[in-house]
C-alpha atoms as one frame of an Amber mdcrd trajectory, in Angstrom:
protein
  99.046  -3.164 113.701 101.973  -4.946 115.323 102.480  -4.766 119.122 106.113
  -3.893 120.765 107.528  -4.782 124.066 110.589  -2.335 124.629 112.842  -2.652
 127.584 114.462   0.211 128.070 117.696  -0.471 130.487 119.754   2.167 132.346
 116.781   4.302 133.270 115.539   4.691 137.074 118.335   2.331 138.449 120.117
   3.465 141.516 118.415   6.890 141.610 119.688   7.643 138.645 118.555   8.918
 135.252 114.793   9.368 136.771 112.076   9.308 134.543 108.531   9.554 136.007
 106.626   6.843 133.950 103.831   9.321 132.730 106.104  11.469 131.187 107.627
   8.328 129.359 104.375   7.498 128.372 103.431  11.112 126.998 106.635  11.243
 125.326 106.317   8.150 123.537 102.538   8.870 122.351 103.413  12.458 120.684
 106.196  10.418 118.374 102.878   8.763 117.593 103.020   5.858 119.627  99.416
   4.026 119.882  98.236   2.531 123.012 101.742   3.412 125.228 101.650   1.155
 129.076 104.384   0.916 131.099 105.202  -1.661 134.125 106.127   0.113 137.321
 109.231   2.644 137.365 111.505   0.086 135.407 110.820   1.683 131.639 109.397
  -1.612 130.271 106.721  -0.342 127.820 103.997  -1.987 126.083 102.996  -0.246
 122.730 101.346   0.026 119.336 102.701   0.895 115.871 103.113   0.188 112.615
 107.390   0.805 111.867 109.570  -1.192 112.118 112.022  -2.008 114.856 114.434
   0.012 113.467 113.048   2.635 113.153 111.490   2.784 116.535 114.643   2.418
 118.277 115.783   5.235 117.043 112.622   7.336 117.873 112.616   5.960 121.692
 116.421   7.039 121.814 116.291  10.390 120.232 112.424  11.299 121.767 114.535
  10.358 125.401 117.728  12.277 124.731 115.787  15.365 123.787 112.913  15.116
 126.426 115.009  14.223 129.596 118.636  14.764 129.257 120.648  11.635 128.694
 121.192   8.589 126.217 120.362   5.655 126.744 122.211   2.575 126.753 121.927
   0.379 123.661 124.103  -3.025 124.760 122.514  -5.205 121.884 119.227  -5.419
 119.862 117.083  -8.209 119.690 113.468  -8.697 118.100 111.661 -11.401 118.900
 108.194 -11.843 116.772 105.760 -14.306 119.710 102.951 -14.401 117.174 101.583
 -18.094 119.419 100.744 -15.302 122.625  98.229 -13.311 120.558  94.844 -13.687
 120.001  93.657 -11.416 117.270  96.570 -12.592 115.364  98.907  -9.437 115.424
 102.595  -9.896 115.701 104.149  -8.493 118.917 108.036  -8.093 119.272 110.299
  -7.691 121.566 112.686  -4.501 121.801 115.584  -4.527 124.248 117.443  -0.887
 124.355
């Protein structure tokens, strides 16, 4: 299973697009993501999935739109494989939304 890091831009900034991280974790778990963890109120998420980054990006955007009422801005898509940092030979992928 691949470990992903998603950096969601444009939430909890300047009092706009507020999402409690517990609510975000629950939403992401509801779409099948595993071991979902967040970092402070930043929108940075670590999770596991067997899906491809492109599919996950769309799923995350859709669940935020449907459950929180706004679309996260997508400035670029960057997928970085960080195999060298894994003790268990797992793939880690960074997704910037």
